[in-house]
mmCIF file of N, CA and C in Angstrom:
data_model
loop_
_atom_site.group_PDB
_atom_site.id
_atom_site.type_symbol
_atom_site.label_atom_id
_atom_site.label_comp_id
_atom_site.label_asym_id
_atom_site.label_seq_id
_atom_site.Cartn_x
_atom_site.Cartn_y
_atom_site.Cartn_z
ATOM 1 N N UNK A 13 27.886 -59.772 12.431
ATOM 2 C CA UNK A 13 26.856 -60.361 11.610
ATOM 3 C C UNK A 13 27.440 -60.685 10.236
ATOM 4 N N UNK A 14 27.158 -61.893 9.765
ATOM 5 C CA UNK A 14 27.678 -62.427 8.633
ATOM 6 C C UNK A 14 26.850 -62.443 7.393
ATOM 7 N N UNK A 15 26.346 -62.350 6.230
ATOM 8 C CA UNK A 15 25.698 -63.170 5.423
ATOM 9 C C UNK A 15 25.917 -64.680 5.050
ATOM 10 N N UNK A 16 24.832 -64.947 4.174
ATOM 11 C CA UNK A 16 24.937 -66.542 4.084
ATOM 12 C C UNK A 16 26.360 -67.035 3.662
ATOM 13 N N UNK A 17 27.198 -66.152 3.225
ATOM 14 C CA UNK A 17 28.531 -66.941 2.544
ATOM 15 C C UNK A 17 29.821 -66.652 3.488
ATOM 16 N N UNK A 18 29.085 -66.048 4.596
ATOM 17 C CA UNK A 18 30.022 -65.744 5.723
ATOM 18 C C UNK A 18 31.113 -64.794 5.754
ATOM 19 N N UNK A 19 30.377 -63.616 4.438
ATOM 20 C CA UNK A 19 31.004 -62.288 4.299
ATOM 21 C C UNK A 19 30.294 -61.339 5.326
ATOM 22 N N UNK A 20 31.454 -60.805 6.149
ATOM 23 C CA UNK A 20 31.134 -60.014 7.141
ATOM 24 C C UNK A 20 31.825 -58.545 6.608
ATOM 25 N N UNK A 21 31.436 -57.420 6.940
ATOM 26 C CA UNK A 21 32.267 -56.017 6.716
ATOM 27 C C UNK A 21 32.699 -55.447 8.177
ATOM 28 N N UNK A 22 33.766 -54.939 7.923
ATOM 29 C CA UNK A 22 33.810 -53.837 9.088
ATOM 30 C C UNK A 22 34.158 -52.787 9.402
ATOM 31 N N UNK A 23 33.548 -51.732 9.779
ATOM 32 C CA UNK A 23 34.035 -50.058 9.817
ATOM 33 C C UNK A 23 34.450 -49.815 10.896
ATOM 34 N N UNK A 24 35.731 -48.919 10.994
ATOM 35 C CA UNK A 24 36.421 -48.344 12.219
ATOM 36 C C UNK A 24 35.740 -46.805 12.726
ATOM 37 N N UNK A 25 35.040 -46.693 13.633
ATOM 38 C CA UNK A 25 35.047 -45.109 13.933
ATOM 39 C C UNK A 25 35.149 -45.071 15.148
ATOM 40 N N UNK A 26 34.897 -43.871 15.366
ATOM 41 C CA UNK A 26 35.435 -43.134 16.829
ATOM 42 C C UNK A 26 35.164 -43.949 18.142
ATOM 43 N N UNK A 27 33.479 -44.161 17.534
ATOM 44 C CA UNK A 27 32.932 -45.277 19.325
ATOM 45 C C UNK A 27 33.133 -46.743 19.040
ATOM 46 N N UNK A 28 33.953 -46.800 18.027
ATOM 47 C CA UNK A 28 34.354 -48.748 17.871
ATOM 48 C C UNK A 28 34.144 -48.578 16.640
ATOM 49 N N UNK A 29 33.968 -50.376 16.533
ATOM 50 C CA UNK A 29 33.987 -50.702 15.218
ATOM 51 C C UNK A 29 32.219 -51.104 15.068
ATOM 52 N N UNK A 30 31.787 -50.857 13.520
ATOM 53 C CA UNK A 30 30.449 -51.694 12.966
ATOM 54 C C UNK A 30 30.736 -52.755 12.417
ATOM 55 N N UNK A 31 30.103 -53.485 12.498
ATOM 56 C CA UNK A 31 30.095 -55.189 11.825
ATOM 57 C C UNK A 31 28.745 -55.353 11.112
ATOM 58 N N UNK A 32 28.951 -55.761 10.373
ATOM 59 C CA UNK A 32 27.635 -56.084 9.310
ATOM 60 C C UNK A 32 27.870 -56.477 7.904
ATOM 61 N N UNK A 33 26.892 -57.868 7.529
ATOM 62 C CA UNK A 33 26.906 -58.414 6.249
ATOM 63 C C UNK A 33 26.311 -57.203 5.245
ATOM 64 N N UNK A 34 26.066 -55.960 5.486
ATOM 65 C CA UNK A 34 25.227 -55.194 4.834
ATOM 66 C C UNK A 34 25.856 -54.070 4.674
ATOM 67 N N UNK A 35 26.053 -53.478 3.091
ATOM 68 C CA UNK A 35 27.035 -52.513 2.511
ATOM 69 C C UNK A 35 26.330 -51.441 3.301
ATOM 70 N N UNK A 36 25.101 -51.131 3.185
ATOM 71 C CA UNK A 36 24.235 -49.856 3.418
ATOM 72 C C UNK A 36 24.795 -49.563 5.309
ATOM 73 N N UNK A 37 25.000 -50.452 5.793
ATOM 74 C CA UNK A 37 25.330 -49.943 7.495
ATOM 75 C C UNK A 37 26.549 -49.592 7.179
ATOM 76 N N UNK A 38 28.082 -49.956 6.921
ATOM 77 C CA UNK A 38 29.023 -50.052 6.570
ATOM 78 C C UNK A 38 29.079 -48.484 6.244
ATOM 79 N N UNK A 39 28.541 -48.298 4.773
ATOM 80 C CA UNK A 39 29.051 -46.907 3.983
ATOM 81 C C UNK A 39 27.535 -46.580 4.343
ATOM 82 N N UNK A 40 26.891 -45.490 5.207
ATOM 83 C CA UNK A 40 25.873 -45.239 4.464
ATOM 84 C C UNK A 40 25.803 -44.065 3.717
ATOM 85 N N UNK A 41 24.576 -43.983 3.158
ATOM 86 C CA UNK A 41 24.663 -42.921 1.815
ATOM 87 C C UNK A 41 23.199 -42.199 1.889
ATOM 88 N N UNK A 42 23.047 -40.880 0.979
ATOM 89 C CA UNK A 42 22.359 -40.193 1.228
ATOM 90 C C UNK A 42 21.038 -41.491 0.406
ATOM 91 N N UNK A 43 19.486 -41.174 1.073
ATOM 92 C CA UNK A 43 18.938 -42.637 0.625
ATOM 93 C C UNK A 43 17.667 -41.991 -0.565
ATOM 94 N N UNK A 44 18.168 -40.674 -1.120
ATOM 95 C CA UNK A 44 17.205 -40.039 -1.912
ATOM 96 C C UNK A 44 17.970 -40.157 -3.419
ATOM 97 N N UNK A 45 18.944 -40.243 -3.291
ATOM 98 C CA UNK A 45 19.577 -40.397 -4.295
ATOM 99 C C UNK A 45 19.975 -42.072 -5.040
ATOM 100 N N UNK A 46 20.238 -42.593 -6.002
ATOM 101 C CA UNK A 46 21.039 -43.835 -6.315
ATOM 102 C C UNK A 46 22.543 -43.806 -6.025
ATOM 103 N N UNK A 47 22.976 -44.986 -5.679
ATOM 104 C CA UNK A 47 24.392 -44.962 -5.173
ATOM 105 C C UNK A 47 25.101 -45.045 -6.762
ATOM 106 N N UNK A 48 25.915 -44.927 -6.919
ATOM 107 C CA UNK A 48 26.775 -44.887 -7.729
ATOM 108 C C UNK A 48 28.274 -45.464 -6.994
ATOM 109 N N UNK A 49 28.837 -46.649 -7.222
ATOM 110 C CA UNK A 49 30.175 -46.833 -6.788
ATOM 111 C C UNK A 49 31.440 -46.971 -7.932
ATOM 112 N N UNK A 50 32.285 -46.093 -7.840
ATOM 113 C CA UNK A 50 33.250 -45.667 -9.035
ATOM 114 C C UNK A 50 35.014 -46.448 -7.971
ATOM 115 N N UNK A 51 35.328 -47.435 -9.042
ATOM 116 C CA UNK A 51 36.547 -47.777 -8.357
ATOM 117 C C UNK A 51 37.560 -47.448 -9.574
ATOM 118 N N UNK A 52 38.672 -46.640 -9.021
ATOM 119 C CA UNK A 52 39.506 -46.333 -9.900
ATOM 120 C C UNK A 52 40.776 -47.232 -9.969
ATOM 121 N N UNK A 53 41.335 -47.734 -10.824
ATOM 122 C CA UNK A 53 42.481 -48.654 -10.680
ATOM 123 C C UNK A 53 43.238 -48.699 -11.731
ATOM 124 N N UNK A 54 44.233 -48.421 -11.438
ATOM 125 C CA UNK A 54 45.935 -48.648 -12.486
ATOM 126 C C UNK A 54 45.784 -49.749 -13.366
ATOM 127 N N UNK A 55 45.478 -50.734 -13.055
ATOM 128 C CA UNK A 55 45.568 -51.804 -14.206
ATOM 129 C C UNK A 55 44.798 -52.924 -14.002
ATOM 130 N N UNK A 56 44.285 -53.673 -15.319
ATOM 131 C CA UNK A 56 42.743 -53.991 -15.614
ATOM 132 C C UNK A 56 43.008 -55.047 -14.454
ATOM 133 N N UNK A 57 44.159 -55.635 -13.817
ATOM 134 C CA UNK A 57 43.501 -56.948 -12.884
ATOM 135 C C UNK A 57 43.270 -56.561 -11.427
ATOM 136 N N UNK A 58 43.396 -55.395 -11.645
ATOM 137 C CA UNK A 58 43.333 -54.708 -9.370
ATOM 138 C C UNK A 58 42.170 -54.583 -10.016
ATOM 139 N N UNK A 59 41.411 -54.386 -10.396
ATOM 140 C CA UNK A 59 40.206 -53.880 -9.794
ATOM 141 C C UNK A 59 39.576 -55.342 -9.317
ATOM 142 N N UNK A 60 39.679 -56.471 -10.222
ATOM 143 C CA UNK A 60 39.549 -57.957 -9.194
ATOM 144 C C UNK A 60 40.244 -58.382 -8.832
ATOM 145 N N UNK A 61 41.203 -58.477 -8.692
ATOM 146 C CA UNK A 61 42.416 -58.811 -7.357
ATOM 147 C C UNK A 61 42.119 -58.079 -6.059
ATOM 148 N N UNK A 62 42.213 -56.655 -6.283
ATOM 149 C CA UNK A 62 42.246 -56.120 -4.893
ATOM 150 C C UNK A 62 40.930 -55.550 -4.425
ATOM 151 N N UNK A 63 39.950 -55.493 -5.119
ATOM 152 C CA UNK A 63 38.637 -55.146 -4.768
ATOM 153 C C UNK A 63 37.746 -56.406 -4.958
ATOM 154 N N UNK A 64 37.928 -57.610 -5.699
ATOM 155 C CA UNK A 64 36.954 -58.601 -6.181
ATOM 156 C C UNK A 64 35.875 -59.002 -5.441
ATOM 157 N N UNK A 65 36.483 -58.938 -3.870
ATOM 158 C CA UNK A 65 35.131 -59.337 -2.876
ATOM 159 C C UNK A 65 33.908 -58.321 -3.243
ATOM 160 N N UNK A 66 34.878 -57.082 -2.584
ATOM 161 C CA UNK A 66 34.008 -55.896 -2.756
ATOM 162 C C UNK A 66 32.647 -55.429 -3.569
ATOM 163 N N UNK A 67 33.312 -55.412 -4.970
ATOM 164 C CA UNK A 67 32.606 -55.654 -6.312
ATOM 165 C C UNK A 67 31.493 -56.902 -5.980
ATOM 166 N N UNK A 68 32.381 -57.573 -5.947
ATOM 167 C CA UNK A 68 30.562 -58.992 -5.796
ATOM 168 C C UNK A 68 29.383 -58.944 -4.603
ATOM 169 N N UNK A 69 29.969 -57.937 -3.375
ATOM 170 C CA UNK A 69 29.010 -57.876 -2.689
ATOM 171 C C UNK A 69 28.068 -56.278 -3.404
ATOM 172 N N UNK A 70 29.243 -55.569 -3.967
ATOM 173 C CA UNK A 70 28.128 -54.322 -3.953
ATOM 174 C C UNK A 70 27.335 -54.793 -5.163
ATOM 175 N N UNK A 71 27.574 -55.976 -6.027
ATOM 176 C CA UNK A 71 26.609 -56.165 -7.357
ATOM 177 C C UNK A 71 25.534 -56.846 -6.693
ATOM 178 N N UNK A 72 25.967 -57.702 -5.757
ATOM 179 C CA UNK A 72 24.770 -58.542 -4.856
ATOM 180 C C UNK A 72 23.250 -57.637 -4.537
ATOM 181 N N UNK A 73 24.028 -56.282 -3.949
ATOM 182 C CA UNK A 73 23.303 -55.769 -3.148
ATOM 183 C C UNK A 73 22.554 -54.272 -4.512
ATOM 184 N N UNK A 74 22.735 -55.008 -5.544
ATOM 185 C CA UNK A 74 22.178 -53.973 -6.543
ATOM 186 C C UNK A 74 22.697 -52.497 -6.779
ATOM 187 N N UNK A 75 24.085 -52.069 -6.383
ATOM 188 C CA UNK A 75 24.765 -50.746 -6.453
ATOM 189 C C UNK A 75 25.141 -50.823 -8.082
ATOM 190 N N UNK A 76 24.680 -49.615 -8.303
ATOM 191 C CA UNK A 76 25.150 -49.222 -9.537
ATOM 192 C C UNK A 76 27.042 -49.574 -9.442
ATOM 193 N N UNK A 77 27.617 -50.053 -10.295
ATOM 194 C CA UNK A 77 29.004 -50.003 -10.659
ATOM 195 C C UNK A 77 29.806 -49.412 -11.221
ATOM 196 N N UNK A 78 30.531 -48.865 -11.177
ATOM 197 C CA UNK A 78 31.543 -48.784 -12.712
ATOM 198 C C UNK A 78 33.237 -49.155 -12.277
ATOM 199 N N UNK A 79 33.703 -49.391 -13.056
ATOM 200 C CA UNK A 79 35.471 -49.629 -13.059
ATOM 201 C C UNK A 79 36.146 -48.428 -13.711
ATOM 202 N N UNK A 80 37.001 -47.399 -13.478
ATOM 203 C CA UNK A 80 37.652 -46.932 -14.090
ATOM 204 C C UNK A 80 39.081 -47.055 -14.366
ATOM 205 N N UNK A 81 39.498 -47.547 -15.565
ATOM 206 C CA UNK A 81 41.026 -48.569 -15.887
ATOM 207 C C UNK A 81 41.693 -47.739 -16.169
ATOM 208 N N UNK A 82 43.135 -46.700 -15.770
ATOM 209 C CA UNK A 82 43.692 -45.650 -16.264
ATOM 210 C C UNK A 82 45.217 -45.933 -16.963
ATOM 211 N N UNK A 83 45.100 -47.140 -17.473
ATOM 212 C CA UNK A 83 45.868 -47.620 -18.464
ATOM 213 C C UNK A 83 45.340 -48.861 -19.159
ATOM 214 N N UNK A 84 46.156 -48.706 -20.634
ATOM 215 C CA UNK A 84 45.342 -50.149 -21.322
ATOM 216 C C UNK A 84 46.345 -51.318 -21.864
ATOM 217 N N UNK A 85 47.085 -51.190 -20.601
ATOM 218 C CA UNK A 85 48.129 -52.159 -20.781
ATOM 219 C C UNK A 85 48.583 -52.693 -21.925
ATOM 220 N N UNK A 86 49.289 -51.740 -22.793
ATOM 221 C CA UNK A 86 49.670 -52.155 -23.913
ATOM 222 C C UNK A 86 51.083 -52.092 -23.788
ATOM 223 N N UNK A 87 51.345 -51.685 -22.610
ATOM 224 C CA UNK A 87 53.197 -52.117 -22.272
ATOM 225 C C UNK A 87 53.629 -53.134 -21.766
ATOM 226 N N UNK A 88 52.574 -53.985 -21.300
ATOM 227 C CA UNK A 88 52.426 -55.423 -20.668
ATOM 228 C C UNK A 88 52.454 -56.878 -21.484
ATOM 229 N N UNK A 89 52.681 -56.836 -22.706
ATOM 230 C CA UNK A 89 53.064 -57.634 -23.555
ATOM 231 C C UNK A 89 53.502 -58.772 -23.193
ATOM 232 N N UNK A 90 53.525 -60.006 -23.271
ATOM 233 C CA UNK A 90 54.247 -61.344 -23.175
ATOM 234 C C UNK A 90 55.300 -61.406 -24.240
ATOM 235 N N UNK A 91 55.064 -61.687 -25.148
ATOM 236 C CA UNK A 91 55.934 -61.623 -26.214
ATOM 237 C C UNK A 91 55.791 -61.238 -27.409
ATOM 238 N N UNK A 92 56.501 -60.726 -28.422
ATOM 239 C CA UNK A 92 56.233 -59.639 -29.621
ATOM 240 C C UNK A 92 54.888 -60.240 -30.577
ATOM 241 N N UNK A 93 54.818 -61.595 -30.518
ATOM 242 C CA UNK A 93 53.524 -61.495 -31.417
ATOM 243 C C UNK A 93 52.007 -61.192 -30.767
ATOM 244 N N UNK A 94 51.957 -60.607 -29.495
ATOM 245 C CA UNK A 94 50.896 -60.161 -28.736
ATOM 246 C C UNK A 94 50.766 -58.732 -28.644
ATOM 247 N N UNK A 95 52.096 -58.346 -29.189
ATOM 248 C CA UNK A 95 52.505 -56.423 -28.581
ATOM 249 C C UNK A 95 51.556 -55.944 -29.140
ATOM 250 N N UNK A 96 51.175 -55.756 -30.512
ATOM 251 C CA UNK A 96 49.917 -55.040 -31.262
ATOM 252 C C UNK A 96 48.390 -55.442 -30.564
ATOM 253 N N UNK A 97 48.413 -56.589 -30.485
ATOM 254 C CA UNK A 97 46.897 -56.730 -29.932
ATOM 255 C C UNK A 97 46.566 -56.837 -28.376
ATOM 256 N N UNK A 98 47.605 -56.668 -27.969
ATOM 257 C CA UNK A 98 47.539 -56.748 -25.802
ATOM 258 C C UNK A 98 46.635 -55.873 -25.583
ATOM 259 N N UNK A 99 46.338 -54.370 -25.713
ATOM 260 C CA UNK A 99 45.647 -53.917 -25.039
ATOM 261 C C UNK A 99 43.925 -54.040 -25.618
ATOM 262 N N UNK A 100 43.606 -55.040 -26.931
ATOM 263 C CA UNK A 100 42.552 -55.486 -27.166
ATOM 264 C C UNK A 100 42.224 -56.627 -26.667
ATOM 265 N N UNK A 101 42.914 -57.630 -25.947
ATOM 266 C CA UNK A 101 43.020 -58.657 -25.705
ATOM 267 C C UNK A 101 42.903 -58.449 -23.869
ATOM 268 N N UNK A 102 43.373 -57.175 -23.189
ATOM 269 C CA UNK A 102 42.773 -56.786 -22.240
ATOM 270 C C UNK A 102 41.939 -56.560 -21.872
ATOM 271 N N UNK A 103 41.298 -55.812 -22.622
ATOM 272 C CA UNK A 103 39.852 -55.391 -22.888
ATOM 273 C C UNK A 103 39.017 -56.454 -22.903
ATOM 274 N N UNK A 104 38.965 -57.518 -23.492
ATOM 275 C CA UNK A 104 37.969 -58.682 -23.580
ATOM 276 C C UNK A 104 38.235 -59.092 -22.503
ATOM 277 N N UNK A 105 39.283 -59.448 -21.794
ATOM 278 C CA UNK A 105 39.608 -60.275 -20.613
ATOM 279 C C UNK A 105 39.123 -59.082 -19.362
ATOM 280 N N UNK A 106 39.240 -58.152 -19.282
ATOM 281 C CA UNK A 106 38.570 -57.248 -18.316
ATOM 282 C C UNK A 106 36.970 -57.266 -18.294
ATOM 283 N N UNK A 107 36.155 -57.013 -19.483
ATOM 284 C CA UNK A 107 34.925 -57.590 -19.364
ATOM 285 C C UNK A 107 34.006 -58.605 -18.999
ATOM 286 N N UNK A 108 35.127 -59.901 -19.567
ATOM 287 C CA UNK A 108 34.724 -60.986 -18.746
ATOM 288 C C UNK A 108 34.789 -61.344 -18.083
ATOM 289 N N UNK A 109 36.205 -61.288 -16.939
ATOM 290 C CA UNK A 109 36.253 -60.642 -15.447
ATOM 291 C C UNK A 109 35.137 -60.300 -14.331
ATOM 292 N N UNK A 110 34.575 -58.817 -15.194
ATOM 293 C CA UNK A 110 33.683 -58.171 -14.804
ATOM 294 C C UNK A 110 32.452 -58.114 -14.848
#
């Protein structure tokens, strides 16, 4: 089963696989509580590079978010007149990203 943009998910378990356009079949979760989804990532562009689908379906589907960035790339510099302000200049570009 697909949604309208022809994002499908799929989980591996023991009696096969699940298929479904729908996060809640996929992961489910206890349904008394709010979900909370916490993605942790090395540096500000994996979390949309390597999760980006991810992220846009769980915002679709109203899951609480957060990103946690465990560096602020201030060793990532282009060239010396950026070195002081890179990891502020990350920061804006990670928000708007996100």
């Amino acid at each position: 089963m697909s949604d309208q943009n022809g994002f499908q998910l799929v989980r591996r378990q023991a009696g096969g696989l699940i298929r479904s356009a729908n996060l809640g079949d996929i992961f489910p979760a206890e349904k008394e509580r709010p979900e909370l989804w916490l993605f942790l990532v090395p540096h500000d562009d994996d979390a949309v590079i390597g999760c980006g689908l991810l992220l846009q379906k769980a915002a679709a589907e109203k899951k609480q978010i957060r990103v946690l960035i465990s560096s602020d790339g201030a060793m990532g510099y282009c060239d010396l007149k950026t070195k002081k302000d890179i990891a502020a200049i990350r920061v804006r570009e990670t928000r708007v990203s996100l």
